[in-house]
Coordinates of C-alpha atoms in Angstrom, one line a residue:
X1 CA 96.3 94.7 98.2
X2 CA 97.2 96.0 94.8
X3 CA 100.5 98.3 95.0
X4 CA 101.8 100.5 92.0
X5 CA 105.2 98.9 93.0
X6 CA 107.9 100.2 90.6
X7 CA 106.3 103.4 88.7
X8 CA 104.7 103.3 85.5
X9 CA 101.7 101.8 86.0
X10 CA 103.6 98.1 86.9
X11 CA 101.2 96.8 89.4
X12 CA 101.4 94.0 92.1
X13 CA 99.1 92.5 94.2
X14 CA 100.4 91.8 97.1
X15 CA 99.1 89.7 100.3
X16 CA 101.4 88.7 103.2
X17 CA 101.4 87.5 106.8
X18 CA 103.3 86.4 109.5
X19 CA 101.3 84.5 111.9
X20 CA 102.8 82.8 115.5
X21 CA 102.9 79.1 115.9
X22 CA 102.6 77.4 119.1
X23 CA 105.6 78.6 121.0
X24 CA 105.7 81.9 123.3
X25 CA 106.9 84.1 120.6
X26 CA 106.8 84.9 117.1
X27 CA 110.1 84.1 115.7
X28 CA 109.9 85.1 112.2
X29 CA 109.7 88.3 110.9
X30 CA 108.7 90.3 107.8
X31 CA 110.4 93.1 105.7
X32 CA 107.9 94.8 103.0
X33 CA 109.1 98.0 100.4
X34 CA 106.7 98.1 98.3
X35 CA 108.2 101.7 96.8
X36 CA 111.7 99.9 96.6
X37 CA 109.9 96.6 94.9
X38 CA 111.9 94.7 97.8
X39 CA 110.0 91.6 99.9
X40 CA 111.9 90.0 102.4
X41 CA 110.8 86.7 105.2
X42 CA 112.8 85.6 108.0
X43 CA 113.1 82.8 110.0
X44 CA 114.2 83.1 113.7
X45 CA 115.9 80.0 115.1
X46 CA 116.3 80.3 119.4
X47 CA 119.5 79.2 120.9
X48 CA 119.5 75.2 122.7
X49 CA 121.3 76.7 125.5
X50 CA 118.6 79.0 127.4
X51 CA 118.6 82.7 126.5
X52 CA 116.1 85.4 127.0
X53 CA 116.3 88.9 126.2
X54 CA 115.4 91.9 128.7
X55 CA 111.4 91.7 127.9
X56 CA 111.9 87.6 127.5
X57 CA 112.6 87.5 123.9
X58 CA 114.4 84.5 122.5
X59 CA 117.1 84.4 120.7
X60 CA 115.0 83.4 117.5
X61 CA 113.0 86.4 117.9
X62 CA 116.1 88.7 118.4
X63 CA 117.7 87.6 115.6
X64 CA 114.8 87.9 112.9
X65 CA 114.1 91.3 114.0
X66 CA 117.8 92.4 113.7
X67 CA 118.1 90.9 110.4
X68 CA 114.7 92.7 109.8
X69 CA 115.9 96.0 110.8
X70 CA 119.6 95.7 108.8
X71 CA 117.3 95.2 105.3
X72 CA 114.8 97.9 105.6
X73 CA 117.6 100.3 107.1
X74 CA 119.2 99.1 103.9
X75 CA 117.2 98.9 100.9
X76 CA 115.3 101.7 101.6
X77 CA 117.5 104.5 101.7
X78 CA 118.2 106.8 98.7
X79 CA 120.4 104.5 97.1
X80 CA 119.2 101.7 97.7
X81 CA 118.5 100.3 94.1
X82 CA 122.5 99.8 93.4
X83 CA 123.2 98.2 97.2
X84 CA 123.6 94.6 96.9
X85 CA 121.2 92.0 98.5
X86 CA 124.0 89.7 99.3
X87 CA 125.5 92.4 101.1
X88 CA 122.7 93.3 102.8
X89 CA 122.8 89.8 104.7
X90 CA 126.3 89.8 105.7
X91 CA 125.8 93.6 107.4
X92 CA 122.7 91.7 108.9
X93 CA 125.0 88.7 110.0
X94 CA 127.8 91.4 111.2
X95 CA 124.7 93.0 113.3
X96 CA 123.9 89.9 114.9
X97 CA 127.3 88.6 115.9
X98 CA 128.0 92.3 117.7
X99 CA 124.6 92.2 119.4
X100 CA 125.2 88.7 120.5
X101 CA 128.3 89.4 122.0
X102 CA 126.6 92.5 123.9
X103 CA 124.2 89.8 124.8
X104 CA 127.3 87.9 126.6
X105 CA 126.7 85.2 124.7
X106 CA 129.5 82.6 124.0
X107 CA 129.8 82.9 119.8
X108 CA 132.2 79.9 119.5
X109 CA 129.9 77.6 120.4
X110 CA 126.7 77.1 117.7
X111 CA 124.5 75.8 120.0
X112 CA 124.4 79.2 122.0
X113 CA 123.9 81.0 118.5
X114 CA 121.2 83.1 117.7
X115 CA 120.3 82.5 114.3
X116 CA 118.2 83.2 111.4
X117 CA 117.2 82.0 108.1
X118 CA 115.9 84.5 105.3
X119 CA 115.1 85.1 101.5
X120 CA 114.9 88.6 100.0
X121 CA 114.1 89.8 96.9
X122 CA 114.6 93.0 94.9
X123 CA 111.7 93.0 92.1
X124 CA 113.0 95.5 88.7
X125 CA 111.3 95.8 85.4
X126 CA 113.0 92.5 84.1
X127 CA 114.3 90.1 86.4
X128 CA 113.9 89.3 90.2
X129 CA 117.0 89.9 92.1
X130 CA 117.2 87.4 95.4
X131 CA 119.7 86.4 98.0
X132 CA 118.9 83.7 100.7
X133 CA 119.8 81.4 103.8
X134 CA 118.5 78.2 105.3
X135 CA 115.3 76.8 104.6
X136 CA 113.3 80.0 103.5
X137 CA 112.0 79.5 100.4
X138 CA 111.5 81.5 96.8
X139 CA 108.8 79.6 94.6
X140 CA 108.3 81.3 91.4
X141 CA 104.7 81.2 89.2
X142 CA 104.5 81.2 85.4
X143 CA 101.6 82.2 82.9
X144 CA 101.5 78.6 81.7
X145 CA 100.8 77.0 85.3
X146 CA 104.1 76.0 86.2
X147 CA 105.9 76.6 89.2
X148 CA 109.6 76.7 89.7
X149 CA 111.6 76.3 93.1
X150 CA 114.2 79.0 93.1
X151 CA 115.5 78.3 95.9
X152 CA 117.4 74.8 98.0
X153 CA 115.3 73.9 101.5
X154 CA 119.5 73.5 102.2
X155 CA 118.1 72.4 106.4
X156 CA 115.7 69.5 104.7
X157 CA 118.4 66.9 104.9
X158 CA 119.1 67.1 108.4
X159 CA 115.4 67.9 109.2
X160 CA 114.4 64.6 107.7
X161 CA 116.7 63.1 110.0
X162 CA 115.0 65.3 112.8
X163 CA 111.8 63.8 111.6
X164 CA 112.5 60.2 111.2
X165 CA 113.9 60.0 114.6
X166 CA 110.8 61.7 115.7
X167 CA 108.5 59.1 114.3
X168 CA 110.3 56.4 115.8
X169 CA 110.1 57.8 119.0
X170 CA 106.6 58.7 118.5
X171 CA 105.9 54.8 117.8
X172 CA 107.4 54.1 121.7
X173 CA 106.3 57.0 123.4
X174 CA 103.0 59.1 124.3
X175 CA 104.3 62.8 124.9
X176 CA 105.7 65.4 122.8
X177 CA 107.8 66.4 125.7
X178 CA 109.4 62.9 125.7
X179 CA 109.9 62.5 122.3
X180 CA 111.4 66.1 122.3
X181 CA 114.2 64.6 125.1
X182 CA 114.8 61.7 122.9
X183 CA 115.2 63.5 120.1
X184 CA 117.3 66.6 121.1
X185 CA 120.7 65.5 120.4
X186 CA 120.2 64.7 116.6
X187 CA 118.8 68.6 116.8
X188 CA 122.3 69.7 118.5
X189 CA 124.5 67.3 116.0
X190 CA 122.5 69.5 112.9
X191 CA 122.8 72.8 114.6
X192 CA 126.3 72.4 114.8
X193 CA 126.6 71.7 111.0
X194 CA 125.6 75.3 110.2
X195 CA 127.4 77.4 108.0
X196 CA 129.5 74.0 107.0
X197 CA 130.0 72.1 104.1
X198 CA 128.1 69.2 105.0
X199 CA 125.3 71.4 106.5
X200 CA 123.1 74.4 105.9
X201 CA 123.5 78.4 105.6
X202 CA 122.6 80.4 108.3
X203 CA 122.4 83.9 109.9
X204 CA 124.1 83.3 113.0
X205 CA 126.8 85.5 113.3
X206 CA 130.1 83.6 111.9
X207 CA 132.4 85.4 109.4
X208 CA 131.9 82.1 107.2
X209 CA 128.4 82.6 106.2
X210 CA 129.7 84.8 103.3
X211 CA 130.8 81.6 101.8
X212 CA 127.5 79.8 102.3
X213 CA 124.9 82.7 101.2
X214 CA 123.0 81.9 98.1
X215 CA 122.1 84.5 95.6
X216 CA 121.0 85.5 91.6
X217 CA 118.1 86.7 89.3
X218 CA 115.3 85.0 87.6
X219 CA 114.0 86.8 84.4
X220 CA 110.5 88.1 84.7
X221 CA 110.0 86.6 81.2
X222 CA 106.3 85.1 81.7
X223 CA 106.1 85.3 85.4
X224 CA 102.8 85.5 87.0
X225 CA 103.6 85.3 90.8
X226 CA 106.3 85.2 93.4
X227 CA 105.7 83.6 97.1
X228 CA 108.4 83.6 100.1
X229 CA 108.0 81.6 102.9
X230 CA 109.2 80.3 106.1
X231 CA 109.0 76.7 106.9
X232 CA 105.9 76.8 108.9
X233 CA 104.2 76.9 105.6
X234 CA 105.0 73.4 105.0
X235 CA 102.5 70.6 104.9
X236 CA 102.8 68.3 107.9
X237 CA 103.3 65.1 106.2
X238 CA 103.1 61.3 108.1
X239 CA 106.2 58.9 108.0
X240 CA 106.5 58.1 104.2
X241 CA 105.1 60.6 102.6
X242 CA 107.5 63.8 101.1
X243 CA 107.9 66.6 103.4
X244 CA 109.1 70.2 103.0
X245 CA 107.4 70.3 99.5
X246 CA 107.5 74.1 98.7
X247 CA 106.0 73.6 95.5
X248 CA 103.2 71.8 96.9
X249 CA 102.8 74.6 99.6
X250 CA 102.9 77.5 96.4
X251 CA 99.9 74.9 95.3
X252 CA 98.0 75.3 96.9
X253 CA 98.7 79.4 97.9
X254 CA 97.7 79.3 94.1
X255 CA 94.4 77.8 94.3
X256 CA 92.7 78.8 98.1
X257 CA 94.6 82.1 98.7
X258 CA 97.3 83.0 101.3
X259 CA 95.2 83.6 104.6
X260 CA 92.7 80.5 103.7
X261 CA 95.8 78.5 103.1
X262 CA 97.1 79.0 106.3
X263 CA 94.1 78.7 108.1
X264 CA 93.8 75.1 107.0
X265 CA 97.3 74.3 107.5
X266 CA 96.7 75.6 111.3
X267 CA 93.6 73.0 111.4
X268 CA 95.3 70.6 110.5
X269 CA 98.5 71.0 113.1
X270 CA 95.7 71.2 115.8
X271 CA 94.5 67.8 114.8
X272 CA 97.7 66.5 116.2
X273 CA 99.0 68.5 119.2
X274 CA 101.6 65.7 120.2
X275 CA 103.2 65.2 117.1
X276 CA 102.8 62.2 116.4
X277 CA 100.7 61.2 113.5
X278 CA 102.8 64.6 111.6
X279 CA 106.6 64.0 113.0
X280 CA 107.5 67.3 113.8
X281 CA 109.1 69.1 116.9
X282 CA 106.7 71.9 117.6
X283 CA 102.9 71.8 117.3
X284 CA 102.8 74.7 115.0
X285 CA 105.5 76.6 113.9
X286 CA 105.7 80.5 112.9
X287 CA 104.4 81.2 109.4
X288 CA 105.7 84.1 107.0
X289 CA 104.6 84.7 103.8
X290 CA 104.6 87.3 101.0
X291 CA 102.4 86.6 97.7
X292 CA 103.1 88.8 94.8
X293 CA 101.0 88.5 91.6
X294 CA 101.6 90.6 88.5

């Protein structure tokens, strides 16, 4: 849809999603403010020790829609265009450490953690504002055809680890469920390397995340279009070949559109339910998206 975003005539069109994967719930989650110019996607990441919520949510699913809630609350309020975005995601992280702990959930150990990844942006007249987490990603379009990566996949190091595990196992063993058993504790050694220096930034409710969060602006100086996105909208890739490509993924966004895009990419997880030709520890994954064109 095309949005009169900022006043004055300055158009967007704007097409987003979010769209569940194969597990029981919908762990991301997505913030839109079209009025405030302000885009945000989330990434939901359920606790390894078993949790579930009052209705049976997960921990993921908790934790995406609390950050959620914390950003529109936020950046929609009267004075919303001078509150920080950086900000905004520590309040969110505050949020989710006091609901944990309602929760009775143990927050000194990580793998009991809810947590969340996220990118948000703050759109004005000449830059793009952004602040971000974890492996949700911030791919930028220009006039010329180019694309830029704003933003560090900072969980693709140990998820490539995840994965190359995964296709060993894969080579030895028939079931996803198996693979998933042999593969779990290189999952819990990662998890436990969040908000660290040798591991990733993440929503999970420790003080230290302010030291981790990323954030800036990008100059709107020839910019066509903007896409956020959650993991899921990765290409699964086999052994050998170069995973967790967001360029790749804003690609091809580019040329089919966001809901044909993710249509195909949802054919083509189905054409391996097991994991096993595409290493990978869920069949399909949550996808979140926003598209912004100027």
């Amino acid at each position: 849809m095309r949005y009169d975003v900022l006043g004055g005539g300055a158009c967007m069109n704007i097409d987003k999603l979010s769209v569940k994967g194969s597990s029981a719930w919908n762990e991301d989650a997505l913030v839109a403010l079209e009025d405030q110019g302000v885009f945000a996607v989330i990434d939901g990441a359920t606790s390894l020790t078993p949790y579930a919520g009052p209705a049976g949510e997960t921990g993921g699913y908790l934790a995406s829609r609390i950050v959620a809630d914390v950003l529109t609350r936020k950046l929609s309020g009267p004075d919303a265009s001078s509150v920080s975005l950086t900000d905004c995601l520590l309040e969110a992280n505050r949020a989710l450490r006091h609901e944990m702990r309602r929760a009775g959930i143990d927050t000194s150990r990580k793998e009991q953690l809810w947590c969340a990844g996220a990118v948000v942006v703050r759109i004005r007249d000449t830059r793009v504002e952004y602040a971000q987490a974890g492996d949700c990603m911030l791919v930028a379009m220009y006039r010329d055809g180019t694309f830029r990566v704003v933003t560090r996949d900072q969980l693709a190091p140990i998820d490539l680890e995840t994965q190359t595990l995964w296709a060993k196992a894969a080579a030895e063993l028939g079931s996803r469920d198996a693979i998933w058993e042999r593969v779990k504790p290189q999952i819990v050694r990662g998890r436990r390397t969040a908000n660290t220096p040798s591991g990733y930034a993440v929503l999970n409710g420790e003080e230290i995340f302010a030291d981790y969060v990323e954030y800036g602006a990008i100059n709107r100086l020839q910019l066509d279009a903007l896409l956020l996105m959650t993991d899921g909208l990765y290409v699964p890739k086999p052994p050998g070949e170069r995973p967790f490509d967001a360029e790749e993924s804003a690609k091809r966004v580019a040329s089919m559109g966001l809901e044909p895009y993710v249509r195909w990419l949802i054919r083509r997880e189905q054409s391996d339910p097991q994991c096993l030709r595409y290493p990978r520890v869920k069949m399909s994954d949550d996808k979140t998206a926003v598209w912004i064109r100027f």
